[in-house]
Amino acid sequence: MQIESVLAAIESDTDCSIIEVIEGLDTMLVFVNNIIDYPQTPCFRRIRISNVNFQERLGHLKHGMDLLKAVGFVQDADPHVFALPDSVDEEDERNSIANIRKARLSIISFRKELYARFMHIQHLPADHVWSSVRGAGAFGRQGRRPHMEDEHLLIDSFTGDPSTGLFCCYDGHGGRAAVDFCVRSLHINLEHSLLRNGDDMTIEQHLQSAFHITDAQIRRRSILDSGSTAVVCMIRNERKDRVLYCSNAGDTRAVLTKADGVRRLSYDHKPGLDSEIERIRLAGGFVSDNRVNGVLAVSRALGDHHLKPSVSADPYISRTVLEDNDEFCIIACDGVWDVLTDHEAGTFVRRFLANDDSPMSEKPTLAAQALANLAFGQRSQDNITVIVIVF
């Protein structure tokens, strides 16, 4: 197959997500760059396709092997190796390298197009009319920190289902590298799992898989010192029930407000908890000054690979069947919860929603902004991000 045909086949294939395809193209570019730069070096002309790293990055793609063939690699006598045949003379070598250079340009162009798609965050317009919930909105502010490291994403009609909504809040640390990747990738990994595996997995398994896949992708991008907490909530129909799933790693929190009180949906993963101390110890780490290995103040997060496996990406997951007296959900980073209790936040938002005359398309965003401003006024020292979901 010609390189253009292979790239077209990769683009139309639904077995792998856009993130996996970009990873595969990056790996392929490493191979072709090595051949172009060092054409006579034997080790760059042979690829062991049984290698775990090769399979993880390129070999598992449906058309991954076709990419190798398109630039001239062929099956070696060793069935675990693909090799670039030796040239018969200098002209043959020049033609081979010229073809590889041409293929590289095509791969770079295709990769650039995919990456631009991946980097674009499709935020909903302010006047969006929701189908999965009555209304939802978010607000974030830098607060008293020198840099903003929070992110959020709200998706209506998730997986193409008008009754399903997805709500994500991320609190980064150690720079923006991890949080910038999470806000662009975790929902893609979750959607890909739901559409490809469907009922073969429970929703809890889909959520857990999305967390672990995203964490592994962060590692493969060599983001080692940056991390992010996460809350991912999904609302969907299950037979006659409206069900709210909440998954989280770290201390970003989700709270369900009912007519008769509030209920926490997430679990604050703090290093000082007995259960987390034991888990960290069994993973080979320790807790000092309520920090993992004396460094990090949360015990679970995406990223932070310099502290793995002591810092775990395994999420806490809750399932709640929504009832008539369930009013709204607040998702917020610790910039809110450091200065307000669950009850205080719930009471404040309930009063705001009751007294504000704005249309439902605007009211949750205004409530989120008001709660963020209240936390700032209470001397919160952190970035502040709030999501309000009205059922």
Short mmCIF file of C-alpha atoms in Angstrom, two decimals:
data_model
loop_
_atom_site.label_atom_id
_atom_site.label_comp_id
_atom_site.label_asym_id
_atom_site.label_seq_id
_atom_site.Cartn_x
_atom_site.Cartn_y
_atom_site.Cartn_z
CA MET A 1 0.00 0.00 0.00
CA GLN A 2 1.14 3.56 -0.71
CA ILE A 3 1.70 5.76 2.33
CA GLU A 4 -1.32 7.97 1.48
CA SER A 5 -3.59 4.91 1.32
CA VAL A 6 -2.30 3.64 4.67
CA LEU A 7 -2.85 7.02 6.34
CA ALA A 8 -6.37 7.19 4.89
CA ALA A 9 -7.11 3.71 6.27
CA ILE A 10 -5.79 4.73 9.68
CA GLU A 11 -8.00 7.83 9.70
CA SER A 12 -11.14 5.87 8.86
CA ASP A 13 -10.46 3.11 11.40
CA THR A 14 -12.50 3.31 14.62
CA ASP A 15 -10.64 0.62 16.55
CA CYS A 16 -8.12 3.11 17.95
CA SER A 17 -8.60 6.59 19.39
CA ILE A 18 -7.00 9.72 17.96
CA ILE A 19 -4.54 9.67 20.87
CA GLU A 20 -3.37 6.15 20.01
CA VAL A 21 -2.98 7.11 16.35
CA ILE A 22 -0.86 10.16 17.23
CA GLU A 23 1.33 7.96 19.45
CA GLY A 24 1.76 5.49 16.59
CA LEU A 25 2.69 8.23 14.13
CA ASP A 26 5.22 9.67 16.58
CA THR A 27 6.83 6.24 16.89
CA MET A 28 6.91 5.82 13.12
CA LEU A 29 8.59 9.20 12.77
CA VAL A 30 11.32 8.07 15.15
CA PHE A 31 11.98 5.05 12.91
CA VAL A 32 12.12 7.02 9.63
CA ASN A 33 14.19 9.85 11.15
CA ASN A 34 16.76 7.34 12.37
CA ILE A 35 17.03 5.80 8.88
CA ILE A 36 17.33 9.18 7.18
CA ASP A 37 19.95 10.41 9.66
CA TYR A 38 21.88 7.13 9.95
CA PRO A 39 21.15 5.15 6.76
CA GLN A 40 24.03 2.69 7.19
CA THR A 41 23.48 1.89 10.87
CA PRO A 42 22.19 -1.73 10.98
CA CYS A 43 20.23 -1.42 14.25
CA PHE A 44 17.97 1.28 12.75
CA ARG A 45 17.13 -0.92 9.76
CA ARG A 46 15.69 -3.71 11.92
CA ILE A 47 12.60 -3.39 14.16
CA ARG A 48 11.67 -6.08 16.65
CA ILE A 49 7.89 -6.05 16.40
CA SER A 50 7.44 -8.33 19.44
CA ASN A 51 8.96 -5.61 21.64
CA VAL A 52 6.48 -4.50 24.31
CA ASN A 53 7.10 -0.79 23.68
CA PHE A 54 6.58 -1.26 19.94
CA GLN A 55 3.29 -3.07 20.49
CA GLU A 56 2.13 -0.47 23.02
CA ARG A 57 2.83 2.46 20.71
CA LEU A 58 2.48 1.26 17.11
CA GLY A 59 2.07 -2.50 16.75
CA HIS A 60 -1.45 -2.62 18.18
CA LEU A 61 -2.79 -0.19 15.56
CA LYS A 62 -4.82 -1.99 12.91
CA HIS A 63 -2.64 -0.56 10.13
CA GLY A 64 0.56 -0.16 12.13
CA MET A 65 2.41 -2.85 10.21
CA ASP A 66 1.19 -1.36 6.91
CA LEU A 67 3.00 1.86 7.83
CA LEU A 68 6.27 -0.06 8.08
CA LYS A 69 5.65 -1.78 4.74
CA ALA A 70 4.78 1.54 3.07
CA VAL A 71 8.26 2.90 3.77
CA GLY A 72 9.98 -0.28 2.59
CA PHE A 73 10.21 -2.61 5.59
CA VAL A 74 9.65 -6.32 4.92
CA GLN A 75 9.25 -9.42 7.06
CA ASP A 76 12.68 -10.75 8.08
CA ALA A 77 13.65 -14.42 8.31
CA ASP A 78 13.12 -13.90 12.02
CA PRO A 79 9.29 -13.69 12.29
CA HIS A 80 9.62 -11.18 15.13
CA VAL A 81 11.59 -8.69 13.03
CA PHE A 82 10.78 -6.30 10.18
CA ALA A 83 13.82 -5.09 8.25
CA LEU A 84 14.70 -2.54 5.60
CA PRO A 85 16.46 -4.50 2.83
CA ASP A 86 20.04 -3.59 1.98
CA SER A 87 20.42 -1.51 -1.18
CA VAL A 88 22.04 -3.15 -4.20
CA ASP A 89 23.98 0.00 -5.13
CA GLU A 90 24.29 3.72 -4.36
CA GLU A 91 21.46 4.71 -6.71
CA ASP A 92 19.13 2.18 -5.10
CA GLU A 93 20.07 3.61 -1.68
CA ARG A 94 19.38 7.17 -2.84
CA ASN A 95 15.98 6.16 -4.19
CA SER A 96 15.13 4.31 -0.99
CA ILE A 97 16.01 7.30 1.21
CA ALA A 98 14.14 9.66 -1.14
CA ASN A 99 10.99 7.53 -0.80
CA ILE A 100 11.36 7.47 2.97
CA ARG A 101 11.76 11.27 3.04
CA LYS A 102 8.58 11.61 0.98
CA ALA A 103 6.72 9.27 3.32
CA ARG A 104 7.97 11.27 6.30
CA LEU A 105 6.46 14.46 4.88
CA SER A 106 3.10 12.71 4.48
CA ILE A 107 3.22 11.34 8.03
CA ILE A 108 4.18 14.76 9.46
CA SER A 109 1.33 16.47 7.59
CA PHE A 110 -1.23 13.89 8.75
CA ARG A 111 0.07 14.01 12.33
CA LYS A 112 -0.14 17.82 12.35
CA GLU A 113 -3.78 17.68 11.27
CA LEU A 114 -4.69 15.11 13.94
CA TYR A 115 -2.82 16.98 16.67
CA ALA A 116 -4.62 20.23 15.87
CA ARG A 117 -7.91 18.33 16.24
CA PHE A 118 -6.77 16.82 19.53
CA MET A 119 -5.62 20.14 20.98
CA HIS A 120 -8.90 21.93 20.26
CA ILE A 121 -11.22 21.96 23.29
CA GLN A 122 -14.85 22.32 22.19
CA HIS A 123 -16.41 24.37 25.00
CA LEU A 124 -20.18 24.77 24.87
CA PRO A 125 -21.56 28.28 24.18
CA ALA A 126 -22.85 30.28 27.14
CA ASP A 127 -26.47 30.00 25.95
CA HIS A 128 -26.35 26.24 25.28
CA VAL A 129 -29.68 24.50 25.94
CA TRP A 130 -28.92 21.20 27.66
CA SER A 131 -30.54 17.89 26.74
CA SER A 132 -28.92 15.59 29.34
CA VAL A 133 -29.73 17.80 32.37
CA ARG A 134 -31.83 20.90 33.06
CA GLY A 135 -28.71 23.02 33.01
CA ALA A 136 -25.00 23.06 33.79
CA GLY A 137 -22.22 25.62 33.92
CA ALA A 138 -18.68 26.16 35.12
CA PHE A 139 -16.40 28.95 36.23
CA GLY A 140 -12.71 29.07 37.04
CA ARG A 141 -10.43 31.76 38.41
CA GLN A 142 -6.71 31.87 39.10
CA GLY A 143 -7.19 33.16 42.62
CA ARG A 144 -4.09 33.99 44.62
CA ARG A 145 -1.82 31.53 42.85
CA PRO A 146 0.79 32.84 40.37
CA HIS A 147 -0.48 30.43 37.66
CA MET A 148 -3.79 28.82 36.73
CA GLU A 149 -3.49 25.01 36.74
CA ASP A 150 -7.18 24.02 36.86
CA GLU A 151 -9.20 22.85 33.86
CA HIS A 152 -12.75 21.71 33.24
CA LEU A 153 -14.85 20.23 30.44
CA LEU A 154 -18.62 19.85 30.08
CA ILE A 155 -20.08 17.65 27.33
CA ASP A 156 -23.76 17.35 26.43
CA SER A 157 -24.98 14.35 24.40
CA PHE A 158 -21.87 12.38 25.32
CA THR A 159 -21.23 9.43 22.95
CA GLY A 160 -23.97 10.92 20.76
CA ASP A 161 -26.72 10.13 23.29
CA PRO A 162 -28.83 13.25 24.10
CA SER A 163 -29.64 11.86 27.57
CA THR A 164 -25.98 11.45 28.61
CA GLY A 165 -23.84 14.25 30.02
CA LEU A 166 -20.18 14.26 31.07
CA PHE A 167 -18.65 16.71 33.53
CA CYS A 168 -14.90 16.81 34.24
CA CYS A 169 -12.88 18.91 36.67
CA TYR A 170 -9.07 18.73 36.87
CA ASP A 171 -6.69 20.35 39.37
CA GLY A 172 -3.13 20.28 38.08
CA HIS A 173 0.11 20.52 40.00
CA GLY A 174 3.77 20.63 39.04
CA GLY A 175 2.97 22.72 35.97
CA ARG A 176 0.28 22.44 33.31
CA ALA A 177 1.66 19.49 31.30
CA ALA A 178 -0.51 16.81 32.92
CA VAL A 179 -3.71 18.85 33.27
CA ASP A 180 -3.49 20.08 29.67
CA PHE A 181 -3.30 16.47 28.52
CA CYS A 182 -6.06 15.20 30.83
CA VAL A 183 -8.65 17.76 29.75
CA ARG A 184 -8.08 16.76 26.12
CA SER A 185 -7.79 13.00 26.52
CA LEU A 186 -9.70 11.33 29.36
CA HIS A 187 -13.14 11.90 27.82
CA ILE A 188 -11.83 10.60 24.49
CA ASN A 189 -10.55 7.44 26.16
CA LEU A 190 -13.86 6.99 28.01
CA GLU A 191 -15.95 7.53 24.89
CA HIS A 192 -13.75 5.15 22.92
CA SER A 193 -14.15 2.47 25.58
CA LEU A 194 -17.93 2.91 25.75
CA LEU A 195 -18.40 2.79 21.98
CA ARG A 196 -15.98 -0.06 21.32
CA ASN A 197 -16.61 -2.32 24.33
CA GLY A 198 -20.18 -1.32 25.23
CA ASP A 199 -21.98 -3.79 27.47
CA ASP A 200 -18.95 -6.09 27.66
CA MET A 201 -17.83 -3.89 30.56
CA THR A 202 -19.70 -2.18 33.39
CA ILE A 203 -19.73 1.62 33.51
CA GLU A 204 -17.45 1.42 36.53
CA GLN A 205 -14.98 -0.63 34.48
CA HIS A 206 -15.17 1.86 31.60
CA LEU A 207 -14.38 4.73 33.98
CA GLN A 208 -11.55 2.87 35.68
CA SER A 209 -10.09 1.93 32.29
CA ALA A 210 -10.23 5.55 31.09
CA PHE A 211 -8.29 6.72 34.16
CA HIS A 212 -5.59 4.06 33.75
CA ILE A 213 -5.27 4.50 29.98
CA THR A 214 -4.94 8.28 30.36
CA ASP A 215 -2.33 7.80 33.08
CA ALA A 216 -0.31 5.45 30.85
CA GLN A 217 -0.51 7.92 27.96
CA ILE A 218 0.88 10.65 30.22
CA ARG A 219 3.84 8.37 31.02
CA ARG A 220 4.47 7.60 27.37
CA ARG A 221 4.60 11.34 26.68
CA SER A 222 7.42 11.56 29.27
CA ILE A 223 5.36 13.83 31.54
CA LEU A 224 6.97 12.65 34.77
CA ASP A 225 6.90 15.49 37.32
CA SER A 226 3.47 16.97 36.59
CA GLY A 227 0.14 15.56 37.74
CA SER A 228 -3.55 16.30 38.10
CA THR A 229 -6.43 15.31 40.33
CA ALA A 230 -9.68 14.50 38.55
CA VAL A 231 -13.42 14.23 39.04
CA VAL A 232 -15.38 12.78 36.13
CA CYS A 233 -19.16 12.59 36.53
CA MET A 234 -21.46 10.99 33.98
CA ILE A 235 -25.26 11.17 34.00
CA ARG A 236 -27.14 8.65 31.87
CA ASN A 237 -30.35 6.67 31.53
CA GLU A 238 -30.36 3.07 32.70
CA ARG A 239 -33.71 1.45 32.03
CA LYS A 240 -36.16 3.62 33.98
CA ASP A 241 -33.53 5.27 36.19
CA ARG A 242 -31.42 8.40 35.85
CA VAL A 243 -28.01 7.39 37.18
CA LEU A 244 -25.09 9.59 38.22
CA TYR A 245 -21.64 8.00 38.17
CA CYS A 246 -18.82 9.83 39.89
CA SER A 247 -15.15 8.83 39.57
CA ASN A 248 -12.26 10.65 41.17
CA ALA A 249 -8.58 10.52 41.99
CA GLY A 250 -7.24 13.07 44.45
CA ASP A 251 -9.04 15.73 46.47
CA THR A 252 -11.19 17.41 43.83
CA ARG A 253 -14.69 16.77 45.14
CA ALA A 254 -18.26 16.20 43.97
CA VAL A 255 -21.24 16.85 46.25
CA LEU A 256 -24.87 15.95 45.58
CA THR A 257 -27.36 18.39 47.09
CA LYS A 258 -30.77 17.04 48.03
CA ALA A 259 -33.81 18.76 49.46
CA ASP A 260 -32.92 17.34 52.88
CA GLY A 261 -29.13 17.81 52.86
CA VAL A 262 -25.93 17.02 50.97
CA ARG A 263 -24.09 13.81 50.17
CA ARG A 264 -20.51 13.50 49.04
CA LEU A 265 -20.11 11.46 45.86
CA SER A 266 -16.31 11.42 45.71
CA TYR A 267 -13.56 10.43 48.13
CA ASP A 268 -10.72 12.74 49.15
CA HIS A 269 -7.50 10.79 48.61
CA LYS A 270 -5.21 12.23 51.27
CA PRO A 271 -1.87 10.65 52.27
CA GLY A 272 -2.74 10.82 55.97
CA LEU A 273 -5.66 8.37 55.73
CA ASP A 274 -4.91 4.99 57.30
CA SER A 275 -6.02 3.11 54.20
CA GLU A 276 -3.83 5.25 51.95
CA ILE A 277 -0.82 5.02 54.29
CA GLU A 278 -1.00 1.22 54.08
CA ARG A 279 -1.46 1.23 50.29
CA ILE A 280 1.49 3.61 49.86
CA ARG A 281 3.66 1.46 52.14
CA LEU A 282 2.84 -1.68 50.17
CA ALA A 283 3.74 0.21 46.97
CA GLY A 284 7.20 0.94 48.37
CA GLY A 285 6.61 4.54 49.41
CA PHE A 286 6.13 6.40 52.68
CA VAL A 287 4.16 9.31 54.12
CA SER A 288 5.95 12.22 55.77
CA ASP A 289 4.27 15.49 56.84
CA ASN A 290 1.05 14.18 55.26
CA ARG A 291 2.74 14.00 51.85
CA VAL A 292 3.55 11.02 49.65
CA ASN A 293 7.32 10.46 49.95
CA GLY A 294 7.38 13.85 51.66
CA VAL A 295 6.46 15.53 48.35
CA LEU A 296 2.81 15.39 47.25
CA ALA A 297 -0.24 16.33 49.33
CA VAL A 298 -2.63 14.00 47.46
CA SER A 299 -2.22 10.23 47.34
CA ARG A 300 -3.98 9.59 44.01
CA ALA A 301 -3.68 11.49 40.76
CA LEU A 302 -3.15 11.18 37.04
CA GLY A 303 0.51 11.66 36.17
CA ASP A 304 3.13 12.19 38.90
CA HIS A 305 5.07 9.28 37.45
CA HIS A 306 8.17 10.15 39.46
CA LEU A 307 6.08 9.05 42.47
CA LYS A 308 4.35 6.01 40.94
CA PRO A 309 3.19 3.53 42.13
CA SER A 310 2.95 5.23 45.54
CA VAL A 311 0.69 7.80 43.91
CA SER A 312 -2.09 5.78 42.30
CA ALA A 313 -4.35 6.65 39.36
CA ASP A 314 -6.97 4.12 40.50
CA PRO A 315 -10.22 6.09 40.94
CA TYR A 316 -12.90 5.90 43.60
CA ILE A 317 -16.24 5.34 41.82
CA SER A 318 -19.77 5.83 43.14
CA ARG A 319 -23.12 5.08 41.50
CA THR A 320 -26.22 7.06 42.49
CA VAL A 321 -29.76 6.58 41.23
CA LEU A 322 -31.17 10.10 41.11
CA GLU A 323 -34.43 10.73 42.93
CA ASP A 324 -37.03 13.49 42.77
CA ASN A 325 -35.53 15.34 45.74
CA ASP A 326 -32.02 15.46 44.19
CA GLU A 327 -31.53 19.08 43.14
CA PHE A 328 -28.03 19.68 41.81
CA CYS A 329 -24.42 18.58 41.98
CA ILE A 330 -21.36 20.71 42.74
CA ILE A 331 -17.95 19.64 41.44
CA ALA A 332 -15.05 21.78 42.62
CA CYS A 333 -11.34 21.70 43.24
CA ASP A 334 -9.86 22.06 46.71
CA GLY A 335 -9.69 25.83 46.30
CA VAL A 336 -13.37 25.69 47.33
CA TRP A 337 -13.28 22.87 49.86
CA ASP A 338 -10.31 24.30 51.76
CA VAL A 339 -12.54 27.16 52.94
CA LEU A 340 -16.13 25.85 52.67
CA THR A 341 -17.85 22.71 53.92
CA ASP A 342 -20.06 20.58 51.69
CA HIS A 343 -23.12 21.91 53.50
CA GLU A 344 -22.04 25.56 53.19
CA ALA A 345 -21.42 25.23 49.46
CA GLY A 346 -24.70 23.39 48.90
CA THR A 347 -26.73 25.90 50.91
CA PHE A 348 -25.14 28.85 49.11
CA VAL A 349 -25.83 27.46 45.63
CA ARG A 350 -29.41 26.47 46.54
CA ARG A 351 -30.15 30.03 47.69
CA PHE A 352 -28.51 31.50 44.60
CA LEU A 353 -30.50 29.28 42.22
CA ALA A 354 -33.75 30.08 44.06
CA ASN A 355 -33.20 33.85 43.99
CA ASP A 356 -31.64 34.35 40.55
CA ASP A 357 -34.04 35.22 37.72
CA SER A 358 -31.71 34.28 34.85
CA PRO A 359 -32.77 31.58 32.34
CA MET A 360 -31.67 28.02 33.11
CA SER A 361 -29.14 28.18 30.25
CA GLU A 362 -27.24 30.84 32.25
CA LYS A 363 -28.13 30.19 35.90
CA PRO A 364 -25.72 27.28 36.69
CA THR A 365 -22.75 29.24 35.29
CA LEU A 366 -23.68 32.26 37.38
CA ALA A 367 -24.04 30.01 40.45
CA ALA A 368 -20.61 28.49 39.80
CA GLN A 369 -19.10 31.96 39.48
CA ALA A 370 -20.80 33.14 42.67
CA LEU A 371 -19.50 30.12 44.63
CA ALA A 372 -15.97 30.62 43.27
CA ASN A 373 -16.09 34.26 44.29
CA LEU A 374 -17.37 33.30 47.75
CA ALA A 375 -14.41 30.92 48.20
CA PHE A 376 -12.02 33.65 47.10
CA GLY A 377 -13.62 36.03 49.58
CA GLN A 378 -13.10 33.39 52.28
CA ARG A 379 -9.33 33.73 51.63
CA SER A 380 -8.83 30.61 49.52
CA GLN A 381 -5.17 30.47 48.53
CA ASP A 382 -5.57 28.13 45.54
CA ASN A 383 -6.94 28.18 42.00
CA ILE A 384 -10.72 27.90 42.14
CA THR A 385 -12.89 25.97 39.68
CA VAL A 386 -16.58 25.12 40.13
CA ILE A 387 -19.09 23.13 38.06
CA VAL A 388 -22.81 23.25 38.91
CA ILE A 389 -25.17 20.66 37.38
CA VAL A 390 -28.92 21.14 37.84
CA PHE A 391 -31.05 18.00 37.41
#
